[in-house]
PDB file of C-alpha atoms and ligand atoms in Angstrom:
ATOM      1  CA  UNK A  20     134.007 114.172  37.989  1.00  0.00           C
ATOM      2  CA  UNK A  21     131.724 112.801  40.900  1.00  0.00           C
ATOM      3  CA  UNK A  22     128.403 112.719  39.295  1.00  0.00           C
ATOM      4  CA  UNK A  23     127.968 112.379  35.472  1.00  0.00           C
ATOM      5  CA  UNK A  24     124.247 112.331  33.613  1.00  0.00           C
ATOM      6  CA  UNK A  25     124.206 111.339  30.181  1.00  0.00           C
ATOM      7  CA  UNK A  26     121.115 111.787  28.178  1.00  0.00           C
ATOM      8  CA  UNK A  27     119.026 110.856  30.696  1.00  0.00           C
ATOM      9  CA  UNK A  28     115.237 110.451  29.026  1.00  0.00           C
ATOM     10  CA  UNK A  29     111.928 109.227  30.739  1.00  0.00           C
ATOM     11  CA  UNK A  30     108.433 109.049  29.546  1.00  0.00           C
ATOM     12  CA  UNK A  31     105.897 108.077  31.846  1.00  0.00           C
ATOM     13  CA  UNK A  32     103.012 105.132  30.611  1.00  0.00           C
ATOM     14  CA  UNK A  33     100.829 108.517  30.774  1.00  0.00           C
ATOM     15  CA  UNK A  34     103.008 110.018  27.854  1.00  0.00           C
ATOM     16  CA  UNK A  35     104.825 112.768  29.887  1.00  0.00           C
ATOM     17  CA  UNK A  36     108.019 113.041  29.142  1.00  0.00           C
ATOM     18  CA  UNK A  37     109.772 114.350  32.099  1.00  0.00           C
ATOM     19  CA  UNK A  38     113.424 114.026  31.028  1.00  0.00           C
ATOM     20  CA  UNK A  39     114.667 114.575  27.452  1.00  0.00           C
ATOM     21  CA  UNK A  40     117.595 113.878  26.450  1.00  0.00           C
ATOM     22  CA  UNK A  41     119.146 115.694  30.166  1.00  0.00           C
ATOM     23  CA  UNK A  42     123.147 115.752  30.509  1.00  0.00           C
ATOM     24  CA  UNK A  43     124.709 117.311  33.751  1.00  0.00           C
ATOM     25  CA  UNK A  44     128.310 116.953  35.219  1.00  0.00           C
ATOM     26  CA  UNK A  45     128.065 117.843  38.648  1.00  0.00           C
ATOM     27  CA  UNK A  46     131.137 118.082  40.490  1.00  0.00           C
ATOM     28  CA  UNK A  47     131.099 120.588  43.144  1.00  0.00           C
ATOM     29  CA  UNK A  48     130.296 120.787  46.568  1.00  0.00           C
ATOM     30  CA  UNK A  49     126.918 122.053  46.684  1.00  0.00           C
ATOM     31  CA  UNK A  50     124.761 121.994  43.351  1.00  0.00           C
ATOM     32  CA  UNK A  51     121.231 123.990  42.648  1.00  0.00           C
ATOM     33  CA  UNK A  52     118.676 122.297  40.997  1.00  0.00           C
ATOM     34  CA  UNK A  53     116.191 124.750  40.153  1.00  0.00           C
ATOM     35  CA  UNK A  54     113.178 124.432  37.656  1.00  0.00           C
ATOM     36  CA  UNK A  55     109.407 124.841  38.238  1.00  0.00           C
ATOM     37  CA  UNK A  56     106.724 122.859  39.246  1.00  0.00           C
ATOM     38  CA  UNK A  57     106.822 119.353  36.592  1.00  0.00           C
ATOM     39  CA  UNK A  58     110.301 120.702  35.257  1.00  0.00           C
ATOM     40  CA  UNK A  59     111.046 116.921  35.820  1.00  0.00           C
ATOM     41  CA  UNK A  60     113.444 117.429  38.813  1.00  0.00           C
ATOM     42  CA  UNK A  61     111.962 114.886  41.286  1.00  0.00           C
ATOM     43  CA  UNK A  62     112.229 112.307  38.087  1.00  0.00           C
ATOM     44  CA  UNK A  63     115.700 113.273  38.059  1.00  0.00           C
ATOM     45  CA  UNK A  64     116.459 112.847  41.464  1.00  0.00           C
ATOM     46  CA  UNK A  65     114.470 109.939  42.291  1.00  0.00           C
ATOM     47  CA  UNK A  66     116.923 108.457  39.130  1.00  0.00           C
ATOM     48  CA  UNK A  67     119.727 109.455  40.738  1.00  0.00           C
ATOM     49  CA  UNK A  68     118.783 108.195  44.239  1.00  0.00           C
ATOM     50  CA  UNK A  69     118.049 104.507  41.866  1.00  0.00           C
ATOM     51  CA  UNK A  70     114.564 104.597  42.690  1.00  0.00           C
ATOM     52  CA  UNK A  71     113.277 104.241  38.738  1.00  0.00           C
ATOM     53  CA  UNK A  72     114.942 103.888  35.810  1.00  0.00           C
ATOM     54  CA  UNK A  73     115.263 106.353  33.230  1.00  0.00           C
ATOM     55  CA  UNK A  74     114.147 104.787  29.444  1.00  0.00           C
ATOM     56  CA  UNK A  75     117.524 105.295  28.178  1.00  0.00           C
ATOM     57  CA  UNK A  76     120.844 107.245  29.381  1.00  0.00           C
ATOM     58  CA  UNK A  77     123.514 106.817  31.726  1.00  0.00           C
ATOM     59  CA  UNK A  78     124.278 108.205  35.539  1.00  0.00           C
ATOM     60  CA  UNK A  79     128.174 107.313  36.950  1.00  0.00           C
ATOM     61  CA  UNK A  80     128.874 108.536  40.234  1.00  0.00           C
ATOM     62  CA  UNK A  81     132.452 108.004  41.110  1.00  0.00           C
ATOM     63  CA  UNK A  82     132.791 105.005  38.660  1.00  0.00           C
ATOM     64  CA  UNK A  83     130.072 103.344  39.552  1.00  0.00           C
ATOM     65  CA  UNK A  84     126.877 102.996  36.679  1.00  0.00           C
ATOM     66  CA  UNK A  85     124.098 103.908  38.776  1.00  0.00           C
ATOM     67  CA  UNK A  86     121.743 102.429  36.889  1.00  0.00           C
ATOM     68  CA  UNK A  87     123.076  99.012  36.857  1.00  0.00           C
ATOM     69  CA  UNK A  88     125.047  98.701  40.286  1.00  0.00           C
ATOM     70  CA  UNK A  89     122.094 100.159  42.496  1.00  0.00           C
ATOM     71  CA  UNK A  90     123.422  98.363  45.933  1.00  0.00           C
ATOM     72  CA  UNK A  91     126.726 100.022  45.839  1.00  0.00           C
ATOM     73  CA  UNK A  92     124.803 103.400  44.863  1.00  0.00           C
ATOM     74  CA  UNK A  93     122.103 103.139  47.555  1.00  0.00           C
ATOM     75  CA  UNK A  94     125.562 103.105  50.113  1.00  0.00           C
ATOM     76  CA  UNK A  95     127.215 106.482  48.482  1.00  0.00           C
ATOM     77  CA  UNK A  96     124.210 108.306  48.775  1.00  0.00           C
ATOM     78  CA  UNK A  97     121.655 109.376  51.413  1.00  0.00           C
ATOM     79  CA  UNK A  98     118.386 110.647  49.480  1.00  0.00           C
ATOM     80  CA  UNK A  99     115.861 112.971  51.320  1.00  0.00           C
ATOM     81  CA  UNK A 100     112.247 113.007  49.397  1.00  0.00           C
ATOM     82  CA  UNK A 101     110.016 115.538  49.390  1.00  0.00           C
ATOM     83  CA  UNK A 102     108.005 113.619  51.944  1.00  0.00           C
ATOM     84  CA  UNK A 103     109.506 111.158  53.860  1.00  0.00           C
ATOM     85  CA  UNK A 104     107.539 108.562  55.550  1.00  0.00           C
ATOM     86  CA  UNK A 105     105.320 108.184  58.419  1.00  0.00           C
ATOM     87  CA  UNK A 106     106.814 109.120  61.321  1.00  0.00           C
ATOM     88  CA  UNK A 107     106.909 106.947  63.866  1.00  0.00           C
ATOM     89  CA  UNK A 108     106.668 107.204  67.861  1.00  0.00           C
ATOM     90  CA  UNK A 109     110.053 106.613  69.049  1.00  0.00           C
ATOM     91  CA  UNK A 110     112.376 109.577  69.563  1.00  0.00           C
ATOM     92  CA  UNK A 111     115.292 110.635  67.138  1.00  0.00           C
ATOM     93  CA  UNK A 112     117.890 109.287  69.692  1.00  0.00           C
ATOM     94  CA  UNK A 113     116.234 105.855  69.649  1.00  0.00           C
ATOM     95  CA  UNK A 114     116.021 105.902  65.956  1.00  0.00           C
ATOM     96  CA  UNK A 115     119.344 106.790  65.755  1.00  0.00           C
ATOM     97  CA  UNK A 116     120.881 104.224  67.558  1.00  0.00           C
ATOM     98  CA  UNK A 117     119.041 102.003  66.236  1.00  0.00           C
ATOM     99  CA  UNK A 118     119.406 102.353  62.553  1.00  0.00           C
ATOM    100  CA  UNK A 119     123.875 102.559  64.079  1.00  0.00           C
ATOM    101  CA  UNK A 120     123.206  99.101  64.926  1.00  0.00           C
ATOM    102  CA  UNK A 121     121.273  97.715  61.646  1.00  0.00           C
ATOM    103  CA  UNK A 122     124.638  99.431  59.932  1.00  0.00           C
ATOM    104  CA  UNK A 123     126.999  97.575  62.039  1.00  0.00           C
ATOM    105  CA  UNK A 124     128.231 100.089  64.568  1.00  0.00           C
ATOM    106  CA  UNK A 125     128.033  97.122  67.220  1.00  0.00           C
ATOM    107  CA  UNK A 126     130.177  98.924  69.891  1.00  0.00           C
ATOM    108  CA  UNK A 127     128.096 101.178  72.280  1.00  0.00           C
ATOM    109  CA  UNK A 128     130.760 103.881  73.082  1.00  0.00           C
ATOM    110  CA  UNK A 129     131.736 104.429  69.005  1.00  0.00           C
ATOM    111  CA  UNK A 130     127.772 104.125  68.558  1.00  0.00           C
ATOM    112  CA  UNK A 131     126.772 106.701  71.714  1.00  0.00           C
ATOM    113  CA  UNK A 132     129.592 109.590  70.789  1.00  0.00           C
ATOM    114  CA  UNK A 133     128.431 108.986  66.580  1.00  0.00           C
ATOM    115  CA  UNK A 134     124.811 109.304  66.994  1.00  0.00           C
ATOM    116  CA  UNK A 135     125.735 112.573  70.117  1.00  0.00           C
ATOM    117  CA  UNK A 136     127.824 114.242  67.558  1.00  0.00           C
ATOM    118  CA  UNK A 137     124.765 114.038  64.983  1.00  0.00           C
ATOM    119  CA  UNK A 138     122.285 115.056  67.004  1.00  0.00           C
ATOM    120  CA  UNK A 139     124.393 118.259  67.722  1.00  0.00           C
ATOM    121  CA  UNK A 140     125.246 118.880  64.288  1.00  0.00           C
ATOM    122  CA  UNK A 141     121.403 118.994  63.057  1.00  0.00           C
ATOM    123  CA  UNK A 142     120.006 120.791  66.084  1.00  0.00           C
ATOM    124  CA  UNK A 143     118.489 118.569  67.258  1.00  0.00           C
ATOM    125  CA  UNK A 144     120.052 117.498  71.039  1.00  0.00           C
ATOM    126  CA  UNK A 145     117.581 119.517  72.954  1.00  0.00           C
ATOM    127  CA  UNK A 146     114.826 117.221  71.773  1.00  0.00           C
ATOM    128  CA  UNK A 147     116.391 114.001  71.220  1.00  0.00           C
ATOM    129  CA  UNK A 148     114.161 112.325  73.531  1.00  0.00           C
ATOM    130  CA  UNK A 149     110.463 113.299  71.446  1.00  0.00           C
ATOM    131  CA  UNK A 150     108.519 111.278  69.717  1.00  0.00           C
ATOM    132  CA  UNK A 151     109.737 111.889  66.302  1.00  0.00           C
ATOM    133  CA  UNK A 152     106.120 112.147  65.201  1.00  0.00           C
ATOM    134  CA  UNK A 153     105.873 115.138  67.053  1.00  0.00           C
ATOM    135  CA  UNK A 154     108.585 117.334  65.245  1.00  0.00           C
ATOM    136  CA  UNK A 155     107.756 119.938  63.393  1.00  0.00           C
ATOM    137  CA  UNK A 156     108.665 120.468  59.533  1.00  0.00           C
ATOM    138  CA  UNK A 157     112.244 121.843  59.710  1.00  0.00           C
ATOM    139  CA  UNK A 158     112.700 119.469  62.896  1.00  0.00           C
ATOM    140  CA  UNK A 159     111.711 116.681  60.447  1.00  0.00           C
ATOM    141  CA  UNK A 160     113.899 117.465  57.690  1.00  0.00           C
ATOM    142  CA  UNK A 161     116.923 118.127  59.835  1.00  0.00           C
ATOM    143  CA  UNK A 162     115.921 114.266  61.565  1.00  0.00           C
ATOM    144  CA  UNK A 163     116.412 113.157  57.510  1.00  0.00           C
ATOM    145  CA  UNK A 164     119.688 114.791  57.268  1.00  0.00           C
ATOM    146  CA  UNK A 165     120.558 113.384  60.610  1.00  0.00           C
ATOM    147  CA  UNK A 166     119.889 110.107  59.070  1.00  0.00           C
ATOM    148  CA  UNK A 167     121.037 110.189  55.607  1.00  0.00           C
ATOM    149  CA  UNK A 168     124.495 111.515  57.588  1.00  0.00           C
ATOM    150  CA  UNK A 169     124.678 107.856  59.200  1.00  0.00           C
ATOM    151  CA  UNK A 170     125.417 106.489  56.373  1.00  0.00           C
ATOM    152  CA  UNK A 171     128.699 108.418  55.651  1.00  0.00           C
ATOM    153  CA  UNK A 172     127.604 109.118  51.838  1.00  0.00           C
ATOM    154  CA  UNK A 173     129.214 110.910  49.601  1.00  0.00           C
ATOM    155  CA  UNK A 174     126.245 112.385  47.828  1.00  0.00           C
ATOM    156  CA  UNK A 175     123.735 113.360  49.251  1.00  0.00           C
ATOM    157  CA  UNK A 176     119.991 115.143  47.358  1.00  0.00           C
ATOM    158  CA  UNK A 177     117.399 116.869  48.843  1.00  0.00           C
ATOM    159  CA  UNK A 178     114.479 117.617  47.125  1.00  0.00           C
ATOM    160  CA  UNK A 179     112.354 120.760  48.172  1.00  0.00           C
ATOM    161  CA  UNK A 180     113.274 120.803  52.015  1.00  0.00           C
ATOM    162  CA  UNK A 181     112.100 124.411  52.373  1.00  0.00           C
ATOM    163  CA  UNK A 182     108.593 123.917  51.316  1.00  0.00           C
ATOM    164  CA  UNK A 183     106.646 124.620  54.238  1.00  0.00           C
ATOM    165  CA  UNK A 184     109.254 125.752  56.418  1.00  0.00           C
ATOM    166  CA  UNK A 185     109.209 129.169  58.313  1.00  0.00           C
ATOM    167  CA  UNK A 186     112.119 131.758  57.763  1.00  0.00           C
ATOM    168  CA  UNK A 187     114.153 130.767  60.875  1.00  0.00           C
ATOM    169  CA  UNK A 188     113.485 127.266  60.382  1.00  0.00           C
ATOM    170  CA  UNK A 189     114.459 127.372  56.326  1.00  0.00           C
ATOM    171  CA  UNK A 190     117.558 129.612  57.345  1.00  0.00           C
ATOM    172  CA  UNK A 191     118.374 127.013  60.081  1.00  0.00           C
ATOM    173  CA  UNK A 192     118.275 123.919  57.293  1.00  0.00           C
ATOM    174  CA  UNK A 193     119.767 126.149  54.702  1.00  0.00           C
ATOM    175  CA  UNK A 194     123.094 126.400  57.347  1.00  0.00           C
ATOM    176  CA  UNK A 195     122.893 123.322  58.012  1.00  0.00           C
ATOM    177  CA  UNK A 196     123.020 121.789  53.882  1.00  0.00           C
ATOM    178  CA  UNK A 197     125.950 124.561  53.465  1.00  0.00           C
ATOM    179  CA  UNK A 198     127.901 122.928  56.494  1.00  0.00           C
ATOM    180  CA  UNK A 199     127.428 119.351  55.104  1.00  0.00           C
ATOM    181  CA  UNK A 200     128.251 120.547  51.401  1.00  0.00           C
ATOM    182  CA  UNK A 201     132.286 121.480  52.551  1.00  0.00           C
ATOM    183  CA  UNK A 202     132.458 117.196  53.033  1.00  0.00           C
ATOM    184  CA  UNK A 203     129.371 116.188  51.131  1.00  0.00           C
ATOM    185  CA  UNK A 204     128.261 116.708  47.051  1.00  0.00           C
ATOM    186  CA  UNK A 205     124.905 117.972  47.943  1.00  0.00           C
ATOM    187  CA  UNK A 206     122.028 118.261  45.276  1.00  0.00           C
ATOM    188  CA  UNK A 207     119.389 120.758  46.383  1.00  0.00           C
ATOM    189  CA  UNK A 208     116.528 120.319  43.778  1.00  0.00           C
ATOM    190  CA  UNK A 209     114.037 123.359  44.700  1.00  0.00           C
ATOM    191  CA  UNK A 210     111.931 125.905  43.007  1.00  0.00           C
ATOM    192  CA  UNK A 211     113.208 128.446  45.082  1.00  0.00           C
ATOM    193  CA  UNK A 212     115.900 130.911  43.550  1.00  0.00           C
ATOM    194  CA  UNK A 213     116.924 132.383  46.792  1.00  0.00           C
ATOM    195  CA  UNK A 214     118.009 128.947  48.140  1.00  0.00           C
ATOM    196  CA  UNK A 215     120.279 128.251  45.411  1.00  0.00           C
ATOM    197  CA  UNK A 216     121.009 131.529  45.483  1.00  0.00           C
ATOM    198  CA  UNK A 217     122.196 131.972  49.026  1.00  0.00           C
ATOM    199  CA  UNK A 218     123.563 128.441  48.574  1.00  0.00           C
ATOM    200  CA  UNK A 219     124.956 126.624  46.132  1.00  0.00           C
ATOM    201  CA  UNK A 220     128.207 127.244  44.065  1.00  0.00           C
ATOM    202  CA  UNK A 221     126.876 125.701  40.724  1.00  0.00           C
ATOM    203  CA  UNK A 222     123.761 125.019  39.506  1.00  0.00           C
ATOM    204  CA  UNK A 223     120.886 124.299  36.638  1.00  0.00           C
ATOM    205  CA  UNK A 224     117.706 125.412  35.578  1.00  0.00           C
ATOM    206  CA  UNK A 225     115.397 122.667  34.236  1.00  0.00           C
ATOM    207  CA  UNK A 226     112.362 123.361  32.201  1.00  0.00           C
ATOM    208  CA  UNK A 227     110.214 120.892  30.361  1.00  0.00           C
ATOM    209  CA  UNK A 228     112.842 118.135  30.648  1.00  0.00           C
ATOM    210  CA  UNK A 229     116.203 119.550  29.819  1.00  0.00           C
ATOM    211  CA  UNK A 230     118.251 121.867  30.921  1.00  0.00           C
ATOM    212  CA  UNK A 231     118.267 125.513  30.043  1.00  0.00           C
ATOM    213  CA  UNK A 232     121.638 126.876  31.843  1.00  0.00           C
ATOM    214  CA  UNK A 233     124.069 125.579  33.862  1.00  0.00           C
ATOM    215  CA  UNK A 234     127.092 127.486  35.488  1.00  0.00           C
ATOM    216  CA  UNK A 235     127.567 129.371  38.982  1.00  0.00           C
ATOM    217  CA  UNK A 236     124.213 130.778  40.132  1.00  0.00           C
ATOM    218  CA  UNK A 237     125.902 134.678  39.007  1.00  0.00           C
ATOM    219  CA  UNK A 238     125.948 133.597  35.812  1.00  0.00           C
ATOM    220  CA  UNK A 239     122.861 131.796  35.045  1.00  0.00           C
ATOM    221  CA  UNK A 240     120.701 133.863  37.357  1.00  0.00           C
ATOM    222  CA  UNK A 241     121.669 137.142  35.545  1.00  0.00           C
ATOM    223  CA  UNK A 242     120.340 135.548  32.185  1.00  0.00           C
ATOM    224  CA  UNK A 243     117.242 135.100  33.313  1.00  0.00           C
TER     225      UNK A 243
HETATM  226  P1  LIG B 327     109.188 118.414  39.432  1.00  0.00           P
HETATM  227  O1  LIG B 327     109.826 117.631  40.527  1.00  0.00           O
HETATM  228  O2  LIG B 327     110.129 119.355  38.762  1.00  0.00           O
HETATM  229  O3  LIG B 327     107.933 119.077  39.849  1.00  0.00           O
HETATM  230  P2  LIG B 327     108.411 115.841  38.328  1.00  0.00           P
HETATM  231  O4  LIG B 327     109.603 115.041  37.976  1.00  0.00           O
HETATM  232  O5  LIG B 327     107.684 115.530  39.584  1.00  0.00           O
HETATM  233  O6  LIG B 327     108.801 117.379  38.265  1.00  0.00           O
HETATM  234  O7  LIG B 327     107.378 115.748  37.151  1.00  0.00           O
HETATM  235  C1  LIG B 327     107.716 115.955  35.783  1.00  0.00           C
HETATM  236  C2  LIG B 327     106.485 115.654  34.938  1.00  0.00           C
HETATM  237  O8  LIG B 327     106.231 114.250  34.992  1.00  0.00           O
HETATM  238  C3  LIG B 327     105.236 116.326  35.449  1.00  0.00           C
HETATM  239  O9  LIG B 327     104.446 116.631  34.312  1.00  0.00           O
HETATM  240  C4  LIG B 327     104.557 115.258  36.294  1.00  0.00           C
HETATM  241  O10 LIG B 327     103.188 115.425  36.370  1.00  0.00           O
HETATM  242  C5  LIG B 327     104.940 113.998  35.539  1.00  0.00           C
HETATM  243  N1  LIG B 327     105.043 112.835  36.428  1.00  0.00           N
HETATM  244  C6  LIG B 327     105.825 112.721  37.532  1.00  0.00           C
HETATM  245  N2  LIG B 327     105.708 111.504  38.071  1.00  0.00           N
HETATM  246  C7  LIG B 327     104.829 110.839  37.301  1.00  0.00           C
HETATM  247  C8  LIG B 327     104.290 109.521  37.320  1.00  0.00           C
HETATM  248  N3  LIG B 327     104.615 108.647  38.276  1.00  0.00           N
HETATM  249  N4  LIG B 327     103.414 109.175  36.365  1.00  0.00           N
HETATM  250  C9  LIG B 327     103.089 110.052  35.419  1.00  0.00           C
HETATM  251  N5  LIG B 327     103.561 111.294  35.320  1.00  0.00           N
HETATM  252  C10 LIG B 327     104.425 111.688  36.239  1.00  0.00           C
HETATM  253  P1  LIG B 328     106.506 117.107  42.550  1.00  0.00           P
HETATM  254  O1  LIG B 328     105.954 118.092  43.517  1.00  0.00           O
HETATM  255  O2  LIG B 328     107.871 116.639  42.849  1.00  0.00           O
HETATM  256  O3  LIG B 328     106.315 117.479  41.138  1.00  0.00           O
HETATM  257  P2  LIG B 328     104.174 115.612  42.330  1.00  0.00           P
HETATM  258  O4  LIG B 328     103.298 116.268  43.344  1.00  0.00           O
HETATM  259  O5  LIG B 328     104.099 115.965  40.890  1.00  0.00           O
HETATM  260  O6  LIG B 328     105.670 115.788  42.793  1.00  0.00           O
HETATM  261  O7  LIG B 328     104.049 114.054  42.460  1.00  0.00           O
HETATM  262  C1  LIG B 328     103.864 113.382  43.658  1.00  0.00           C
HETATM  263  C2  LIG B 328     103.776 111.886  43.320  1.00  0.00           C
HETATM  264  O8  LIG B 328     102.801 111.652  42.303  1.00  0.00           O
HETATM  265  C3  LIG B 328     105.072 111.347  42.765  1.00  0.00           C
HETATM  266  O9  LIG B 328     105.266 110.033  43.248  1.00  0.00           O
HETATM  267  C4  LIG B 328     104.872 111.336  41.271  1.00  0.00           C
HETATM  268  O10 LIG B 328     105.623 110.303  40.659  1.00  0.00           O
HETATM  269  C5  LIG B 328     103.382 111.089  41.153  1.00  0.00           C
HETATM  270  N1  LIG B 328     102.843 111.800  39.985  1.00  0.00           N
HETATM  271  C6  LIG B 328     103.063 113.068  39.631  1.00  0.00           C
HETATM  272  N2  LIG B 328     102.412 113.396  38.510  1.00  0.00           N
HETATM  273  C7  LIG B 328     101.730 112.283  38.146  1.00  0.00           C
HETATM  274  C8  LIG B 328     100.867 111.968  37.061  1.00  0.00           C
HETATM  275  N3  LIG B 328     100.573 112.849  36.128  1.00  0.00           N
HETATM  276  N4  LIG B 328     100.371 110.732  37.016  1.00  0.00           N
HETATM  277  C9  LIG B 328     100.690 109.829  37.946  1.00  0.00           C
HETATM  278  N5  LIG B 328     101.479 110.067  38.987  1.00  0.00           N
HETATM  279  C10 LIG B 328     102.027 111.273  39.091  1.00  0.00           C
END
C-alpha cells in the first residue's frame, strides 16, 4: 500500500492533543480527508508532508519511514498548505522555469515544452506572464499545483484549497485535483463534504483526533 499511518499521536506543549492514536492505509488515487475545524487534519498533513513530528507512530510511504528519511520524502511528495507564502512579483512562467533549473532540468527545449505543458494543464497559459502576486485565489492554488507538479511526486496533499474560492473557480480546481489523481495519490484534507463527495474514491472522517469512518465516500457519508 502507498501510504501507511500507524498510530500516529501528537500533543501540542499547549496540551491539545490533535492526533490520538490515528491509523489510515491510503492507497487509492484520490483520498478525502474530511473532519471539522481542529479535527487535527492540518497536524496530520503537515506530518505527512515531514514538517513536525508526531510524539509517537509511524508513516511509510512506498517503503520509505517518513519520519526518519524526510529528504527522500520531501522528493515523493509536493505539499500545498492552506496558505502558501508570499507571493512574489515575478510571473508564473518565470517562476516556473526557474524553480526547472534549481531541479536540474538544465536543457532549455526539455525545460520550455515541461514548464508549457504545465501551464496548460492548470489553466493557467493565458496569464503566464502576471505578476504572480496578482492572481487571484483559485489562480493561486492552481500556481501551487503547477508547482508541486514539477517535482514529479507521487503524493501529493492539499489542504483546504476551496476555502475562499468562488463556484467556477472551486469547480475549475476540483477538475483539475481529479485529473492529477488518475497519475497522482492525492490527499484532499477539507471540511467540505461536497468536495470529497464529488471527488474522491475513498476517504475519512476525523473528529477529535482519530478517525471515525473510513471507506468510499457512499458508505461513510450515508452513516452520517
Ligand atoms: P484542523 O486542520 O482539522 O482544523 P489542526 O490540526 O489545525 O486541525 O488542529 C487540531 C487541534 O490542535 C486544534 O485544537 C488546534 O487548535 C490545535 N493546534 C494546531 N496547531 C497547534 C499548535 N501549533 N500549537 C498548539 N495547538 C495547535
Ligand atoms: P487550521 O485552519 O488548519 O485548523 P489553524 O487556523 O488552527 O489552522 O492554525 C493556523 C496556524 O496556527 C497553524 O500553524 C497552527 O499550527 C497554529 N495553531 C493553531 N492552533 C493553535 C494553538 N491553539 N496554539 C498555537 N498555535 C496554534
Amino acid at each position: 500500500m502507498p501510504l501507511t499511518i500507524n498510530g500516529l499521536s501528537k500533543t501540542y506543549p499547549n496540551g491539545v492533543q490533535a492526533l490520538k492514536n490515528l491509523s489510515l492505509t491510503i492507497g487509492n488515487n484520490m483520498f478525502g480527508l474530511l473532519g471539522p475545524n481542529g479535527a487535527g487534519k492540518s497536524t496530520l498533513m503537515r506530518t505527512i508532508a515531514t514538517l513536525q513530528e508526531p510524539d509517537t507512530g509511524e508513516i511509510w510511504l512506498d517503503g520509505v519511514n517518513v519520519i526518519k528519511q524526510k529528504e527522500t520524502v520531501r522528493q515523493l511528495l509536493g505539499y500545498l498548505p492552506q496558505e502558501f507564502g508570499v507571493y512574489p512579483k515575478i510571473s508564473a512562467l518565470d517562476m516556473l522555469n526557474h524553480l526547472a533549473v534549481m531541479k536540474g532540468v538544465t536543457k532549455s527545449g526539455e525545460r520550455k515544452d515541461m514548464v508549457e505543458a504545465l501551464l496548460h494543464q492548470t489553466n493557467l497559459w493565458e496569464v503566464r506572464k502576471k505578476a504572480l502576486s496578482t492572481y487571484s485565489g483559485g489562480m493561486k492554488q492552481r500556481f501551487g499545483i503547477a508547482q508541486a507538479l514539477l517535482a514529479n511526486p507521487k503524493l501529493i496533499i492539499v489542504d483546504e484549497p476551496t476555502a475562499g474560492l468562488d463556484p467556477s473557480e472551486r469547480h475549475r480546481f476540483l477538475n483539475l485535483l481529479s485529473a492529477i489523481g488518475r497519475d497522482v495519490i492525492v490527499i484532499l484534507s477539507t471540511h467540505i463534504v461536497e468536495d470529497v463527495h464529488e471527488l474522491c474514491n475513498r476517504m475519512a472522517i476525523i473528529s477529535n483526533g482519530e478517525v471515525l469512518l473510513e471507506g468510499s465516500p457512499t458508505e461513510v457519508l450515508e452513516k452520517l
